[in-house]
């Protein structure tokens, strides 16, 4: 027969083990442009044996329902959690997305695509400004420096074209034929 004290000790060890993963997720989740508290929420939902309501999340994490709502929205946008339906339950229920590859791909595509497009636009704008200056300037040294800068921008432009192709691989799912899911 197992004692109550033994059960409580094992429950504590289980919580410690789970908290190890939750802490690491919370530490690294800013890479997804998501707050550490949303990372802790993700870990809490991840280890829940059934979908959770905002009230349950709030109680479990000892945080306000408003905070849970904001964090769940961030996780939904990143495709890290999904809203589910259960017969007889009127409150919104959430569980973690089972497909981690989908979550990563969505965040990767969104973040890198936005950054890449902004950088490509900045390169284009800068090239135009430099070319205009090259036509206007009567200083050979300035023209040489402009030529040097344009070469650097050409190199950066090639990198961002390559990065756009990488983003496309994730967006289309072709990446998984190159690096299969495990």
JSON list of C-alpha atoms in Angstrom, two decimals, residues 123 127 131 149-159:
[
{"chain": "A", "resi": 123, "resn": "UNK", "atom": "CA", "xyz": [18.33, 48.44, -49.42]},
{"chain": "A", "resi": 127, "resn": "UNK", "atom": "CA", "xyz": [20.58, 52.38, -53.38]},
{"chain": "A", "resi": 131, "resn": "UNK", "atom": "CA", "xyz": [22.77, 56.65, -57.04]},
{"chain": "A", "resi": 149, "resn": "UNK", "atom": "CA", "xyz": [28.53, 51.09, -50.47]},
{"chain": "A", "resi": 150, "resn": "UNK", "atom": "CA", "xyz": [26.57, 49.94, -53.53]},
{"chain": "A", "resi": 151, "resn": "UNK", "atom": "CA", "xyz": [28.73, 46.79, -53.73]},
{"chain": "A", "resi": 152, "resn": "UNK", "atom": "CA", "xyz": [28.02, 46.06, -50.07]},
{"chain": "A", "resi": 153, "resn": "UNK", "atom": "CA", "xyz": [24.30, 46.59, -50.64]},
{"chain": "A", "resi": 154, "resn": "UNK", "atom": "CA", "xyz": [24.37, 44.23, -53.65]},
{"chain": "A", "resi": 155, "resn": "UNK", "atom": "CA", "xyz": [25.83, 41.55, -51.40]},
{"chain": "A", "resi": 156, "resn": "UNK", "atom": "CA", "xyz": [23.19, 42.21, -48.73]},
{"chain": "A", "resi": 157, "resn": "UNK", "atom": "CA", "xyz": [20.48, 42.13, -51.38]},
{"chain": "A", "resi": 158, "resn": "UNK", "atom": "CA", "xyz": [21.62, 38.66, -52.52]},
{"chain": "A", "resi": 159, "resn": "UNK", "atom": "CA", "xyz": [21.49, 37.45, -48.92]}
]
